[in-house]
JSON list of C-alpha atoms in Angstrom, two decimals:
[
{"chain": "A", "resi": 12, "resn": "VAL", "atom": "CA", "xyz": [20.37, 17.62, 17.37]},
{"chain": "A", "resi": 13, "resn": "GLN", "atom": "CA", "xyz": [20.90, 18.03, 13.61]},
{"chain": "A", "resi": 14, "resn": "LEU", "atom": "CA", "xyz": [18.65, 16.20, 11.17]},
{"chain": "A", "resi": 15, "resn": "GLN", "atom": "CA", "xyz": [19.39, 15.13, 7.61]},
{"chain": "A", "resi": 16, "resn": "ALA", "atom": "CA", "xyz": [16.52, 13.90, 5.44]},
{"chain": "A", "resi": 17, "resn": "SER", "atom": "CA", "xyz": [17.28, 11.89, 2.32]},
{"chain": "A", "resi": 18, "resn": "GLY", "atom": "CA", "xyz": [15.85, 9.31, -0.05]},
{"chain": "A", "resi": 19, "resn": "GLY", "atom": "CA", "xyz": [13.48, 11.37, -2.14]},
{"chain": "A", "resi": 20, "resn": "GLY", "atom": "CA", "xyz": [13.23, 11.14, -5.88]},
{"chain": "A", "resi": 21, "resn": "LEU", "atom": "CA", "xyz": [11.05, 10.88, -8.95]},
{"chain": "A", "resi": 22, "resn": "VAL", "atom": "CA", "xyz": [8.92, 7.74, -9.15]},
{"chain": "A", "resi": 23, "resn": "GLN", "atom": "CA", "xyz": [5.79, 6.54, -10.89]},
{"chain": "A", "resi": 24, "resn": "ALA", "atom": "CA", "xyz": [2.43, 5.96, -9.27]},
{"chain": "A", "resi": 25, "resn": "GLY", "atom": "CA", "xyz": [2.39, 2.65, -7.47]},
{"chain": "A", "resi": 26, "resn": "ASP", "atom": "CA", "xyz": [6.12, 2.66, -6.76]},
{"chain": "A", "resi": 27, "resn": "SER", "atom": "CA", "xyz": [7.81, 2.71, -3.38]},
{"chain": "A", "resi": 28, "resn": "LEU", "atom": "CA", "xyz": [10.42, 4.91, -1.74]},
{"chain": "A", "resi": 29, "resn": "ARG", "atom": "CA", "xyz": [12.13, 4.85, 1.62]},
{"chain": "A", "resi": 30, "resn": "LEU", "atom": "CA", "xyz": [13.07, 8.13, 3.23]},
{"chain": "A", "resi": 31, "resn": "SER", "atom": "CA", "xyz": [15.68, 8.40, 5.95]},
{"chain": "A", "resi": 32, "resn": "CYS", "atom": "CA", "xyz": [16.07, 10.95, 8.70]},
{"chain": "A", "resi": 33, "resn": "ALA", "atom": "CA", "xyz": [19.54, 10.70, 10.20]},
{"chain": "A", "resi": 34, "resn": "ALA", "atom": "CA", "xyz": [20.41, 12.51, 13.40]},
{"chain": "A", "resi": 35, "resn": "SER", "atom": "CA", "xyz": [23.74, 13.75, 14.65]},
{"chain": "A", "resi": 36, "resn": "GLY", "atom": "CA", "xyz": [24.78, 15.58, 17.73]},
{"chain": "A", "resi": 37, "resn": "ARG", "atom": "CA", "xyz": [22.60, 13.74, 20.21]},
{"chain": "A", "resi": 38, "resn": "THR", "atom": "CA", "xyz": [21.36, 10.22, 20.80]},
{"chain": "A", "resi": 39, "resn": "PHE", "atom": "CA", "xyz": [18.18, 10.00, 18.77]},
{"chain": "A", "resi": 40, "resn": "SER", "atom": "CA", "xyz": [16.43, 7.42, 20.89]},
{"chain": "A", "resi": 41, "resn": "GLY", "atom": "CA", "xyz": [15.19, 10.03, 23.34]},
{"chain": "A", "resi": 42, "resn": "TYR", "atom": "CA", "xyz": [13.30, 12.01, 20.71]},
{"chain": "A", "resi": 43, "resn": "THR", "atom": "CA", "xyz": [9.85, 11.81, 19.19]},
{"chain": "A", "resi": 44, "resn": "VAL", "atom": "CA", "xyz": [10.33, 12.04, 15.44]},
{"chain": "A", "resi": 45, "resn": "GLY", "atom": "CA", "xyz": [7.74, 13.04, 12.91]},
{"chain": "A", "resi": 46, "resn": "TRP", "atom": "CA", "xyz": [7.53, 13.18, 9.15]},
{"chain": "A", "resi": 47, "resn": "PHE", "atom": "CA", "xyz": [5.66, 16.02, 7.50]},
{"chain": "A", "resi": 48, "resn": "ARG", "atom": "CA", "xyz": [5.21, 17.07, 3.92]},
{"chain": "A", "resi": 49, "resn": "GLN", "atom": "CA", "xyz": [4.52, 20.30, 2.17]},
{"chain": "A", "resi": 50, "resn": "ALA", "atom": "CA", "xyz": [3.27, 20.74, -1.37]},
{"chain": "A", "resi": 51, "resn": "PRO", "atom": "CA", "xyz": [3.49, 24.11, -3.15]},
{"chain": "A", "resi": 52, "resn": "GLY", "atom": "CA", "xyz": [0.89, 26.51, -1.86]},
{"chain": "A", "resi": 53, "resn": "LYS", "atom": "CA", "xyz": [-0.21, 24.20, 0.94]},
{"chain": "A", "resi": 54, "resn": "GLU", "atom": "CA", "xyz": [0.43, 24.00, 4.66]},
{"chain": "A", "resi": 55, "resn": "ARG", "atom": "CA", "xyz": [2.80, 21.49, 6.16]},
{"chain": "A", "resi": 56, "resn": "GLU", "atom": "CA", "xyz": [0.87, 18.24, 6.58]},
{"chain": "A", "resi": 57, "resn": "PHE", "atom": "CA", "xyz": [1.42, 15.56, 9.18]},
{"chain": "A", "resi": 58, "resn": "VAL", "atom": "CA", "xyz": [2.47, 12.21, 7.74]},
{"chain": "A", "resi": 59, "resn": "ALA", "atom": "CA", "xyz": [3.66, 10.00, 10.59]},
{"chain": "A", "resi": 60, "resn": "ALA", "atom": "CA", "xyz": [5.35, 10.06, 13.98]},
{"chain": "A", "resi": 61, "resn": "VAL", "atom": "CA", "xyz": [7.14, 7.61, 16.20]},
{"chain": "A", "resi": 62, "resn": "ARG", "atom": "CA", "xyz": [7.64, 8.33, 19.85]},
{"chain": "A", "resi": 63, "resn": "THR", "atom": "CA", "xyz": [10.54, 7.51, 22.08]},
{"chain": "A", "resi": 64, "resn": "GLY", "atom": "CA", "xyz": [10.03, 4.46, 24.25]},
{"chain": "A", "resi": 65, "resn": "GLY", "atom": "CA", "xyz": [8.02, 2.53, 21.70]},
{"chain": "A", "resi": 66, "resn": "GLY", "atom": "CA", "xyz": [4.27, 2.35, 21.25]},
{"chain": "A", "resi": 67, "resn": "THR", "atom": "CA", "xyz": [2.05, 2.51, 18.23]},
{"chain": "A", "resi": 68, "resn": "PRO", "atom": "CA", "xyz": [3.15, 5.08, 15.64]},
{"chain": "A", "resi": 69, "resn": "ASN", "atom": "CA", "xyz": [0.81, 7.83, 14.43]},
{"chain": "A", "resi": 70, "resn": "TYR", "atom": "CA", "xyz": [-0.20, 8.23, 10.80]},
{"chain": "A", "resi": 71, "resn": "GLY", "atom": "CA", "xyz": [-2.03, 10.86, 8.87]},
{"chain": "A", "resi": 72, "resn": "SER", "atom": "CA", "xyz": [-5.28, 9.66, 7.38]},
{"chain": "A", "resi": 73, "resn": "SER", "atom": "CA", "xyz": [-4.08, 10.11, 3.80]},
{"chain": "A", "resi": 74, "resn": "VAL", "atom": "CA", "xyz": [-1.13, 7.73, 4.23]},
{"chain": "A", "resi": 75, "resn": "LYS", "atom": "CA", "xyz": [-2.43, 5.19, 6.71]},
{"chain": "A", "resi": 76, "resn": "GLY", "atom": "CA", "xyz": [-2.02, 1.68, 5.36]},
{"chain": "A", "resi": 77, "resn": "ARG", "atom": "CA", "xyz": [0.54, 2.75, 2.73]},
{"chain": "A", "resi": 78, "resn": "PHE", "atom": "CA", "xyz": [3.34, 4.35, 4.75]},
{"chain": "A", "resi": 79, "resn": "THR", "atom": "CA", "xyz": [5.29, 2.88, 7.65]},
{"chain": "A", "resi": 80, "resn": "ILE", "atom": "CA", "xyz": [7.51, 4.78, 10.04]},
{"chain": "A", "resi": 81, "resn": "SER", "atom": "CA", "xyz": [10.24, 2.99, 11.94]},
{"chain": "A", "resi": 82, "resn": "ARG", "atom": "CA", "xyz": [13.37, 3.83, 13.85]},
{"chain": "A", "resi": 83, "resn": "ASP", "atom": "CA", "xyz": [16.78, 2.26, 14.23]},
{"chain": "A", "resi": 84, "resn": "ASN", "atom": "CA", "xyz": [18.22, 3.75, 17.37]},
{"chain": "A", "resi": 85, "resn": "ALA", "atom": "CA", "xyz": [21.58, 2.06, 16.81]},
{"chain": "A", "resi": 86, "resn": "LYS", "atom": "CA", "xyz": [21.91, 4.00, 13.56]},
{"chain": "A", "resi": 87, "resn": "ASN", "atom": "CA", "xyz": [20.32, 7.19, 14.91]},
{"chain": "A", "resi": 88, "resn": "THR", "atom": "CA", "xyz": [17.91, 7.06, 11.99]},
{"chain": "A", "resi": 89, "resn": "VAL", "atom": "CA", "xyz": [14.16, 7.12, 11.45]},
{"chain": "A", "resi": 90, "resn": "TYR", "atom": "CA", "xyz": [12.73, 5.74, 8.22]},
{"chain": "A", "resi": 91, "resn": "LEU", "atom": "CA", "xyz": [9.56, 6.35, 6.28]},
{"chain": "A", "resi": 92, "resn": "GLN", "atom": "CA", "xyz": [8.69, 3.48, 3.97]},
{"chain": "A", "resi": 93, "resn": "MET", "atom": "CA", "xyz": [6.24, 4.73, 1.36]},
{"chain": "A", "resi": 94, "resn": "ASN", "atom": "CA", "xyz": [4.37, 2.16, -0.72]},
{"chain": "A", "resi": 95, "resn": "SER", "atom": "CA", "xyz": [1.67, 2.49, -3.36]},
{"chain": "A", "resi": 96, "resn": "LEU", "atom": "CA", "xyz": [2.67, 6.08, -4.01]},
{"chain": "A", "resi": 97, "resn": "LYS", "atom": "CA", "xyz": [0.14, 8.40, -5.61]},
{"chain": "A", "resi": 98, "resn": "PRO", "atom": "CA", "xyz": [0.61, 11.70, -7.47]},
{"chain": "A", "resi": 99, "resn": "GLU", "atom": "CA", "xyz": [-0.97, 13.48, -4.52]},
{"chain": "A", "resi": 100, "resn": "ASP", "atom": "CA", "xyz": [1.95, 12.32, -2.37]},
{"chain": "A", "resi": 101, "resn": "THR", "atom": "CA", "xyz": [4.17, 14.72, -4.30]},
{"chain": "A", "resi": 102, "resn": "ALA", "atom": "CA", "xyz": [5.72, 17.17, -1.84]},
{"chain": "A", "resi": 103, "resn": "VAL", "atom": "CA", "xyz": [8.85, 18.10, 0.03]},
{"chain": "A", "resi": 104, "resn": "TYR", "atom": "CA", "xyz": [9.14, 15.75, 2.98]},
{"chain": "A", "resi": 105, "resn": "TYR", "atom": "CA", "xyz": [10.59, 17.01, 6.25]},
{"chain": "A", "resi": 106, "resn": "CYS", "atom": "CA", "xyz": [11.51, 15.22, 9.44]},
{"chain": "A", "resi": 107, "resn": "GLY", "atom": "CA", "xyz": [11.16, 16.93, 12.77]},
{"chain": "A", "resi": 108, "resn": "ALA", "atom": "CA", "xyz": [12.20, 15.95, 16.27]},
{"chain": "A", "resi": 109, "resn": "SER", "atom": "CA", "xyz": [11.25, 16.84, 19.80]},
{"chain": "A", "resi": 110, "resn": "PHE", "atom": "CA", "xyz": [12.99, 15.60, 22.90]},
{"chain": "A", "resi": 111, "resn": "GLY", "atom": "CA", "xyz": [10.91, 13.27, 25.02]},
{"chain": "A", "resi": 112, "resn": "ARG", "atom": "CA", "xyz": [7.76, 11.27, 24.60]},
{"chain": "A", "resi": 113, "resn": "MET", "atom": "CA", "xyz": [5.17, 13.48, 22.94]},
{"chain": "A", "resi": 114, "resn": "ILE", "atom": "CA", "xyz": [1.54, 12.78, 23.69]},
{"chain": "A", "resi": 115, "resn": "LEU", "atom": "CA", "xyz": [-0.33, 11.38, 20.71]},
{"chain": "A", "resi": 116, "resn": "SER", "atom": "CA", "xyz": [-2.66, 14.33, 20.40]},
{"chain": "A", "resi": 117, "resn": "SER", "atom": "CA", "xyz": [0.32, 16.66, 19.89]},
{"chain": "A", "resi": 118, "resn": "ALA", "atom": "CA", "xyz": [2.25, 14.67, 17.30]},
{"chain": "A", "resi": 119, "resn": "TRP", "atom": "CA", "xyz": [0.27, 15.96, 14.33]},
{"chain": "A", "resi": 120, "resn": "SER", "atom": "CA", "xyz": [1.25, 19.64, 14.77]},
{"chain": "A", "resi": 121, "resn": "PRO", "atom": "CA", "xyz": [4.59, 20.84, 13.35]},
{"chain": "A", "resi": 122, "resn": "ARG", "atom": "CA", "xyz": [4.66, 23.53, 16.05]},
{"chain": "A", "resi": 123, "resn": "ASN", "atom": "CA", "xyz": [5.45, 20.84, 18.63]},
{"chain": "A", "resi": 124, "resn": "TYR", "atom": "CA", "xyz": [8.75, 19.90, 16.99]},
{"chain": "A", "resi": 125, "resn": "ASP", "atom": "CA", "xyz": [11.91, 21.81, 17.83]},
{"chain": "A", "resi": 126, "resn": "TYR", "atom": "CA", "xyz": [14.37, 20.48, 15.26]},
{"chain": "A", "resi": 127, "resn": "TRP", "atom": "CA", "xyz": [13.97, 20.09, 11.51]},
{"chain": "A", "resi": 128, "resn": "GLY", "atom": "CA", "xyz": [15.84, 18.60, 8.63]},
{"chain": "A", "resi": 129, "resn": "GLN", "atom": "CA", "xyz": [16.23, 20.37, 5.30]},
{"chain": "A", "resi": 130, "resn": "GLY", "atom": "CA", "xyz": [13.60, 18.37, 3.40]},
{"chain": "A", "resi": 131, "resn": "THR", "atom": "CA", "xyz": [13.74, 15.93, 0.52]},
{"chain": "A", "resi": 132, "resn": "GLN", "atom": "CA", "xyz": [11.64, 16.17, -2.64]},
{"chain": "A", "resi": 133, "resn": "VAL", "atom": "CA", "xyz": [9.31, 13.34, -3.57]},
{"chain": "A", "resi": 134, "resn": "THR", "atom": "CA", "xyz": [7.66, 13.52, -6.97]},
{"chain": "A", "resi": 135, "resn": "VAL", "atom": "CA", "xyz": [5.16, 10.91, -8.09]},
{"chain": "A", "resi": 136, "resn": "SER", "atom": "CA", "xyz": [4.17, 10.90, -11.74]},
{"chain": "A", "resi": 137, "resn": "SER", "atom": "CA", "xyz": [0.88, 9.47, -12.97]}
]
């Protein structure tokens, strides 16, 4: 499966953005999809994940309550709605996918994802 992340941009603190992760090549509904972010000089950080077959999504502690992950299987796309953005949310955002229903305790680690998009830059100014 090939992933294409989009929707990033330059916004002010408090604004919202919606990122999209579009898949091609395979039906996306059978994949667990995660969003990660990486700021310069830092490790890739877990943001959110949504598993195949439904269930409660996972969120990283720094974004819980502000970000929402959702999927539209008909459009082969997973979204990340980001509200109340803060300067510390500035990073390159990547989507990753792994076939099947990942257990919750594994969703936070980028090593458990087999496919990655190219990343989209999000910059939040203060």
